[in-house]
Coordinates of C-alpha atoms and ligand atoms in Angstrom, one line a residue:
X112 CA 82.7 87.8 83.1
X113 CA 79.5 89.7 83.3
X114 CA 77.2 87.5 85.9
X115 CA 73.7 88.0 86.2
X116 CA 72.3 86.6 89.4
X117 CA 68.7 85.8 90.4
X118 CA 67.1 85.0 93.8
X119 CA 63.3 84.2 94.2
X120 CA 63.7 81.2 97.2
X121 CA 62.0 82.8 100.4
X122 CA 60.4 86.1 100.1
X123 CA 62.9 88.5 98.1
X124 CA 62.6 89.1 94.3
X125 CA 66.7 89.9 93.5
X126 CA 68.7 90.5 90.7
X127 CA 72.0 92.1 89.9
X128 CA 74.8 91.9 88.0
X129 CA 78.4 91.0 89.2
X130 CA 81.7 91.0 87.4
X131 CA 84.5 88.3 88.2
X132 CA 82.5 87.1 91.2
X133 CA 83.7 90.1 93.2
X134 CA 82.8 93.3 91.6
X135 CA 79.2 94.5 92.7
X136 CA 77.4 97.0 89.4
X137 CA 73.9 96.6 90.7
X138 CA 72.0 94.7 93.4
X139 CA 67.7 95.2 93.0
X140 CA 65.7 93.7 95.8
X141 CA 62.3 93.8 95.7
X142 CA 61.4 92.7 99.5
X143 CA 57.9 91.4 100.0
X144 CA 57.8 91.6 103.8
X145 CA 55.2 93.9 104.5
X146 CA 52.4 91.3 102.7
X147 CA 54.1 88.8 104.9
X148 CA 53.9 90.7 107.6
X149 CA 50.7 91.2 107.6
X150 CA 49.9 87.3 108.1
X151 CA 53.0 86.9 110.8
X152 CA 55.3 84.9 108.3
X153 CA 55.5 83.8 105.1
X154 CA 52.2 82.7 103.3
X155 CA 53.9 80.6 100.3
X156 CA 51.3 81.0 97.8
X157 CA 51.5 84.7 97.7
X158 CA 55.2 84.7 98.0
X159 CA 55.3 83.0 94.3
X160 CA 52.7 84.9 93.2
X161 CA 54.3 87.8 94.4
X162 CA 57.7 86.8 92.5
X163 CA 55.6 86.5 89.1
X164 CA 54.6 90.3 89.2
X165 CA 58.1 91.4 90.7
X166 CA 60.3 89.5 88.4
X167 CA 60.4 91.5 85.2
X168 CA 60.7 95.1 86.4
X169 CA 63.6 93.8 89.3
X170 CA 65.2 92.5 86.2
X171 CA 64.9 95.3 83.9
X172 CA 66.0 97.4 86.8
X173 CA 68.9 95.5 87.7
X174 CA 70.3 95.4 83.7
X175 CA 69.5 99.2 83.9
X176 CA 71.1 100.1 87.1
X177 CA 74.1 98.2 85.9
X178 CA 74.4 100.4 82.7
X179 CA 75.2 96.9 81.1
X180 CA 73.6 95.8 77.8
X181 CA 71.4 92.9 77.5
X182 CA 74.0 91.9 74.9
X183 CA 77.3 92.2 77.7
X184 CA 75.7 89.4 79.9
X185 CA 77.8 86.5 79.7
X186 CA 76.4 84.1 82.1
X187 CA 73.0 83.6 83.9
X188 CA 72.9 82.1 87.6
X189 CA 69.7 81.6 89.7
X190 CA 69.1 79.9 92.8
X191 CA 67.7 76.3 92.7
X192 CA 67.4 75.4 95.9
X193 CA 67.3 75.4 98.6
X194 CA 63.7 77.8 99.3
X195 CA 59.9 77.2 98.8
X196 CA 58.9 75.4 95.5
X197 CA 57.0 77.7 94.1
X198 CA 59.4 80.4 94.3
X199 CA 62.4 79.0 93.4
X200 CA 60.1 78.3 90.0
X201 CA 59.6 81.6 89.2
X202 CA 63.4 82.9 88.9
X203 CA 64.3 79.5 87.6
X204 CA 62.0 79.5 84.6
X205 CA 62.9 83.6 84.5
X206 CA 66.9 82.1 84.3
X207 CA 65.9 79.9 81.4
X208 CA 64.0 81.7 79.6
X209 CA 66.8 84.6 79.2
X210 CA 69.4 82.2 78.6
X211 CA 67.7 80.7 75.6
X212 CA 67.0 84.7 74.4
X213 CA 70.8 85.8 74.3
X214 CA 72.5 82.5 73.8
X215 CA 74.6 82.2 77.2
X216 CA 74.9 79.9 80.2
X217 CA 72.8 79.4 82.4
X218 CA 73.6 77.9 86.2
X219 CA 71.6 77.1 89.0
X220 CA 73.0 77.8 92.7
X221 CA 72.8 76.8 95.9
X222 CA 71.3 79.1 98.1
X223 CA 73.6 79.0 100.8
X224 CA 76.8 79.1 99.0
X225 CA 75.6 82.0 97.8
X226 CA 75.0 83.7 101.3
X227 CA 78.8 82.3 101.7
X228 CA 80.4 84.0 98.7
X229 CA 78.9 87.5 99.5
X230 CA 82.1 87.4 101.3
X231 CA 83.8 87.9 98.7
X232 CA 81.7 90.5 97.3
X233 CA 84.2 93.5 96.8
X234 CA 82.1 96.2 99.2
X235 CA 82.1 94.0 102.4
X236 CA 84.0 95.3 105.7
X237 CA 81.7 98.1 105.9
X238 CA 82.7 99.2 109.3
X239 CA 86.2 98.4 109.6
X240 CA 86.0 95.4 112.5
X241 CA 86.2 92.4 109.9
X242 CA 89.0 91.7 107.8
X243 CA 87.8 92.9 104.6
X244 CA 86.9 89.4 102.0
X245 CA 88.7 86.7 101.8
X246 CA 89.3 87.5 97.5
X247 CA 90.2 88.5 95.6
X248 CA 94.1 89.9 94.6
X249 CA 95.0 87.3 97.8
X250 CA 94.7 83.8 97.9
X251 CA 91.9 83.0 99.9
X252 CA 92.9 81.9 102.9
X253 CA 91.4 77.8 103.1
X254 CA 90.6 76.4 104.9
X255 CA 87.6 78.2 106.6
X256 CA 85.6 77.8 108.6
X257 CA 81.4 79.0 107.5
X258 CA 79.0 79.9 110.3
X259 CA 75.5 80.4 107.6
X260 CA 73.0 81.9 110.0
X261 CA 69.4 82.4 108.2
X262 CA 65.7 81.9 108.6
X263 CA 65.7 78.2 107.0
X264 CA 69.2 77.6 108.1
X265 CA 71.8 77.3 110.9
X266 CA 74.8 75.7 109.4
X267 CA 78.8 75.0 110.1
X268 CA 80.4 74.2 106.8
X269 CA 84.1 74.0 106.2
X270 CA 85.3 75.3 103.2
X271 CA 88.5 74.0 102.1
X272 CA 88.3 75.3 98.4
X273 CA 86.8 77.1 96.0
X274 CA 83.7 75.2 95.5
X275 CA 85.0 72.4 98.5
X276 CA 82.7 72.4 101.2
X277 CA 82.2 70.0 103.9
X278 CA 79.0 69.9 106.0
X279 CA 80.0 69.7 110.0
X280 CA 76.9 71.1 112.1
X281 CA 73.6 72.1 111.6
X282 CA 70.6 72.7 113.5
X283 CA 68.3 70.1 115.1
X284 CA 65.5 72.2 115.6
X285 CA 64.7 75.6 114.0
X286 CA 67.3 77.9 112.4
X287 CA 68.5 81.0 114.9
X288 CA 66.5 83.5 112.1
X289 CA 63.5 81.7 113.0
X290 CA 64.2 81.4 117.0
X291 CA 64.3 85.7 116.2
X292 CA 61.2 85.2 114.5
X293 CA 59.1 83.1 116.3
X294 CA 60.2 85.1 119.5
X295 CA 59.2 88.1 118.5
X296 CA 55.5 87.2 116.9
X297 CA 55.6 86.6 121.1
X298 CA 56.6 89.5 122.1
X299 CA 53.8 90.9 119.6
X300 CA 56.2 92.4 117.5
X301 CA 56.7 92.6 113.7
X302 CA 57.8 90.2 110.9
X303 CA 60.8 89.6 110.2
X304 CA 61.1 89.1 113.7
X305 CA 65.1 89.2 113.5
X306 CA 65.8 93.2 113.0
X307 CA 62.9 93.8 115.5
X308 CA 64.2 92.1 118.3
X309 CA 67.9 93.8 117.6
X310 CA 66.0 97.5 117.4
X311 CA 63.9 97.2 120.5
X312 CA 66.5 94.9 122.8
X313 CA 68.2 96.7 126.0
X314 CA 70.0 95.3 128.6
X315 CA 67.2 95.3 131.6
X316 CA 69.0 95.1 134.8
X317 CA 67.1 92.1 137.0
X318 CA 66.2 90.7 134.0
X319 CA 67.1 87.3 134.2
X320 CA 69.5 85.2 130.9
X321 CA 67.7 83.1 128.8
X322 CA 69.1 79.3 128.9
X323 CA 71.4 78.3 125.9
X324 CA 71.8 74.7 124.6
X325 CA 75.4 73.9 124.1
X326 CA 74.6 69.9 122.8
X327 CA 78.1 69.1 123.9
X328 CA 80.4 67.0 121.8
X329 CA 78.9 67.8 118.7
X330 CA 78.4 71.0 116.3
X331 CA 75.0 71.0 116.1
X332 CA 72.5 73.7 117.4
X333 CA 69.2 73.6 118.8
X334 CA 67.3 76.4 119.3
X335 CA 63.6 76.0 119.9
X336 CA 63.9 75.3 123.9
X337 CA 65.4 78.8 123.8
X338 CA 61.9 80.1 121.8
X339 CA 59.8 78.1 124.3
X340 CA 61.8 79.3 127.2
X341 CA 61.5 82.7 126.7
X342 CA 57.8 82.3 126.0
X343 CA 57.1 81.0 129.6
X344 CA 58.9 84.0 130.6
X345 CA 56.9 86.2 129.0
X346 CA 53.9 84.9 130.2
X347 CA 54.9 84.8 133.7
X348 CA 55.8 88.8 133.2
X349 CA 52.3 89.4 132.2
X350 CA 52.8 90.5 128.7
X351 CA 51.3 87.4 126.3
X352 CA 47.8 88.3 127.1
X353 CA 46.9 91.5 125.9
X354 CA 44.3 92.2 128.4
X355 CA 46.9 91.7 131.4
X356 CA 47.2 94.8 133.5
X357 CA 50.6 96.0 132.0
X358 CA 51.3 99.9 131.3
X359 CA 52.6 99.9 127.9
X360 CA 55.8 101.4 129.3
X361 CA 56.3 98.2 131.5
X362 CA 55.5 96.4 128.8
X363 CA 58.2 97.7 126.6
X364 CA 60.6 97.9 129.3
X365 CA 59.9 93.7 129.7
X366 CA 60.2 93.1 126.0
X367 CA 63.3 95.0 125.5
X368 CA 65.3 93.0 128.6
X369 CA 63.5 89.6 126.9
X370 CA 64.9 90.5 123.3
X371 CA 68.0 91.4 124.7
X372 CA 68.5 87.9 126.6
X373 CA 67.3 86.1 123.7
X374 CA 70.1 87.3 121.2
X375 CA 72.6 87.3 123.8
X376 CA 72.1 83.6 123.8
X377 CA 71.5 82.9 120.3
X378 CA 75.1 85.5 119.8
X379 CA 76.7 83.5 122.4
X380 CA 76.0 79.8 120.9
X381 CA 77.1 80.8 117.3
X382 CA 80.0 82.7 118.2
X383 CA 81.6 79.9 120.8
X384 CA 81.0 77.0 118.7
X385 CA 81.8 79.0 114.9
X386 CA 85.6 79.4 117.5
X387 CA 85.4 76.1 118.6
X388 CA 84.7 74.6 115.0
X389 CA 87.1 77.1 113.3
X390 CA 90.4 75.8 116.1
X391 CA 89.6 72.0 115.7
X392 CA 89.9 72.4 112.2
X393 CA 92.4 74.6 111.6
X394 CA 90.8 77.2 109.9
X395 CA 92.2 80.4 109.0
X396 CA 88.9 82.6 109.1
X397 CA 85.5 82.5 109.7
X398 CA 82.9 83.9 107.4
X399 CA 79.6 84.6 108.9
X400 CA 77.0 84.6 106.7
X401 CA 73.0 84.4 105.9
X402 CA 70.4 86.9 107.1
X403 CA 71.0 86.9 110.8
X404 CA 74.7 87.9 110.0
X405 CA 73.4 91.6 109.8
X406 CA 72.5 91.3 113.0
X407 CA 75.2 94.2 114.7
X408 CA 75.8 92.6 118.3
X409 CA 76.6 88.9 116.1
X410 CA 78.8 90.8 114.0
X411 CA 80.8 92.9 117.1
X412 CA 80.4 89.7 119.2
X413 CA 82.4 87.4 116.5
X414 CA 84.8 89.7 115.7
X415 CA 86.0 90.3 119.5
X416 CA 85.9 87.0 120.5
X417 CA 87.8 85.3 116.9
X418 CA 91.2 84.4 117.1
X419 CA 91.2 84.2 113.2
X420 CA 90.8 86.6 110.6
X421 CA 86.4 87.3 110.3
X422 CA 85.1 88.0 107.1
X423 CA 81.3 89.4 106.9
X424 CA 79.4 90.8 103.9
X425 CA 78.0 94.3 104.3
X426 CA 74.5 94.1 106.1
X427 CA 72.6 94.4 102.9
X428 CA 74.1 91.3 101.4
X429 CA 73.8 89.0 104.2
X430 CA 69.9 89.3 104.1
X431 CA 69.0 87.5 100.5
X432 CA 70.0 89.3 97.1
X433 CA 71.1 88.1 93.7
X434 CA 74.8 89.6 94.1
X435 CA 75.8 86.4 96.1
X436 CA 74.3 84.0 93.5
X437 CA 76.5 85.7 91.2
X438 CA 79.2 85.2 92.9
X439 CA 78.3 81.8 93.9
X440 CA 78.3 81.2 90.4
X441 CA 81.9 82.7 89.1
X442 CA 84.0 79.9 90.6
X443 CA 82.0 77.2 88.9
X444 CA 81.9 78.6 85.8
X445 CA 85.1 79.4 85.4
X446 CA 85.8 75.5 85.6
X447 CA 83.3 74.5 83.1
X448 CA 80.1 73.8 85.1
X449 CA 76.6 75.1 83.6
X450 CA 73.1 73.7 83.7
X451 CA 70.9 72.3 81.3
X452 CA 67.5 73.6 80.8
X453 CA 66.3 70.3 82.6
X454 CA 67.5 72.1 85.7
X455 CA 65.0 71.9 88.5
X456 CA 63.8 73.2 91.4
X457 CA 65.3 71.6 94.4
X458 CA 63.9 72.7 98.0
X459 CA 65.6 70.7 100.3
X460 CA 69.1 71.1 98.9
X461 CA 71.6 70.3 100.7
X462 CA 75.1 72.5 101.2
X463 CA 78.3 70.0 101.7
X464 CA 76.6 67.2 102.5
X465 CA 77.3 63.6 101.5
X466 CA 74.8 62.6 98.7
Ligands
LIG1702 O1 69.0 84.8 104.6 P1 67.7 85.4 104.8 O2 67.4 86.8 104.2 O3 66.5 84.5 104.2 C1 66.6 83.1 104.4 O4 67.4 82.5 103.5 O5 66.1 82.6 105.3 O6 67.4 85.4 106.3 C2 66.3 85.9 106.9 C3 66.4 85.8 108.4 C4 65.1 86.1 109.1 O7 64.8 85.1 110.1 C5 65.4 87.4 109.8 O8 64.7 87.6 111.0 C6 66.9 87.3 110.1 O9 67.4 86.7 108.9 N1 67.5 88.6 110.2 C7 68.0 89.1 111.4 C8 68.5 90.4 111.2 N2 68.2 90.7 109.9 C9 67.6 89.6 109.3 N3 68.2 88.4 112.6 C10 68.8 89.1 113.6 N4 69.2 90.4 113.4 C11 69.1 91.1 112.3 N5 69.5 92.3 112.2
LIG1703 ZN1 68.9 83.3 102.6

């Protein structure tokens, strides 16, 4: 089944195309972070507007790259929720609008179970440490245990089947992308804060750990203490305000030992409770998913310190893409399910959650 796949929730135009659910023929993402960048986060109204003039040529580009006729599409999925309103419009009227042109399905996806089955997208285990994906030719392994790790989101979800999931933890506060993000517009650097702080962070000797917030007896995380505690730091180093009398090389030398306490907390707090989760319910993997999972020292960390098999999709398709909304979609459609073309937008979706 030839699966086309669109994402427009946050600030990516993506399309590809997907086989079975697994097999990866093209993956276009149109990333819009440099206008974001500009403003130090997302700016909504010219993230949709953005999508509108990205759209066509991601799509044409994506059918091209695929060397797949229009005509050899079977299906159509596009993410419905969750995201920002008007962005999930644009690929959801774009998902319509081809499906009533060539006569096929069309099925709107949640978000994070796409993040989720980019694990089983067949060119994961990039660099050997993981276990490869969970399917297909095997019998995915249920029950597992799903540790979804973006900018909106910080989530445990079990998955006990193919489309069973089962909400367990999420966070209180902000999501672990944006603790990265919010961090680093402190530490004056780029957006998306999340790779900057993994480029410029070094282990500082004297430089002292950030705190982490265990919220014991549950699997909830909170993270914004951690974003307010390493902004105290910061300004007690000298290195907020930008007239302070800081040579830029002890400036850099300050930022690098602060990014490099903040992730080894955030790392620390995902990894032991993803374990912890993943043992009390007797999972037989993890998969670590969602943009933060291409962060390198979360992907090393897990892996060392799992005791079950760890299953993360190649860097490029933890950040967003249209390849895991495809093969979000392939196990639902295979039993039947499609949308209508009442299908909405939905921006607070919810993954495995009772209604
Ligand atoms: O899943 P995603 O692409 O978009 C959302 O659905 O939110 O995740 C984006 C988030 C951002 O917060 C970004 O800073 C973070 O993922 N991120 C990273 C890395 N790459 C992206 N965080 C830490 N290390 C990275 N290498
Ligand atoms: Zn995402």
């Amino acid at each position: 089944m030839n699966i086309l796949g669109i994402e427009t929730s946050c600030d990516e135009t993506a399309a590809a195309v997907v086989v079975d659910g697994v097999d990866l023929r093209s993956n276009v993402i149109a990333s819009q972070a440099e206008l974001h960048s500009r403003h130090g986060g997302i700016v909504p109204e010219l993230a949709s507007r953005q999508h509108i003039e990205a759209i066509l040529p991601v799509l044409h580009t994506a059918i091209e790259e695929a060397a797949i006729p229009w005509s050899g599409i079977d299906a159509i999925a596009v993410t419905n929720g969750p995201g920002l309103a008007g962005s999930l419009i644009v690929g959801v009227n774009a998902a319509k609008g081809l499906a009533a042109a060539l006569g096929v399905p069309m099925i709107g996806v949640n978000h994070l179970e796409g993040h989720v089955r980019a694990a089983w997208l067949a060119d994961g285990n990039p660099d050997g440490k993981v276990d490869g994906n969970p399917g297909p030719g095997t019998e995915p392994p249920f029950p597992l245990m799903c540790l979804i790790v973006s900018g909106g989101h910080t989530e445990l979800v079990l998955m006990r089947g193919e489309t069973d999931y089962e909400l367990i933890g999420a966070t209180r506060d902000d999501a672990a992308g944006e603790a990265f993000d919010k961090s680093a517009r402190v530490l004056g650097l780029q957006y998306p804060g999340g790779p900057e702080i993994a480029r410029v962070a070094r282990a500082v000797p004297g430089t002292k750990p950030l705190p982490r917030a265990w919220i014991r007896g549950t699997y909830d995380f909170s993270f914004s203490g951690l974003k307010t505690a390493l902004l105290r730091r910061a300004e007690e180093a000298g290195i907020v305000d930008r007239q302070a009398a800081k040579s830029s090389e002890a400036r850099e030398e300050i930022i690098a030992g602060l990014s490099h306490e903040l992730q080894e907390s955030i790392v620390d707090v995902l990894v032991r409770k993803a374990n912890a989760a993943a043992d009390e319910y007797g999972c037989n993997g993890i998969i670590l998913a969602g943009g933060v999972a291409a962060n390198e020292r979360l992907r090393e960390v897990l892996a060392a310190r799992a005791t079950v098999s760890v299953f993360i999709p190649a860097p490029i398709l933890c950040t967003d893409n249209g390849a895991m909304i495809a093969a979000a979609a392939y196990p639902r459609l295979i039993r039947g399910e499609v949308s209508g073309y009442e299908l909405d937008v939905d921006p607070g979706l919810r993954i495995g959650a009772a209604a």
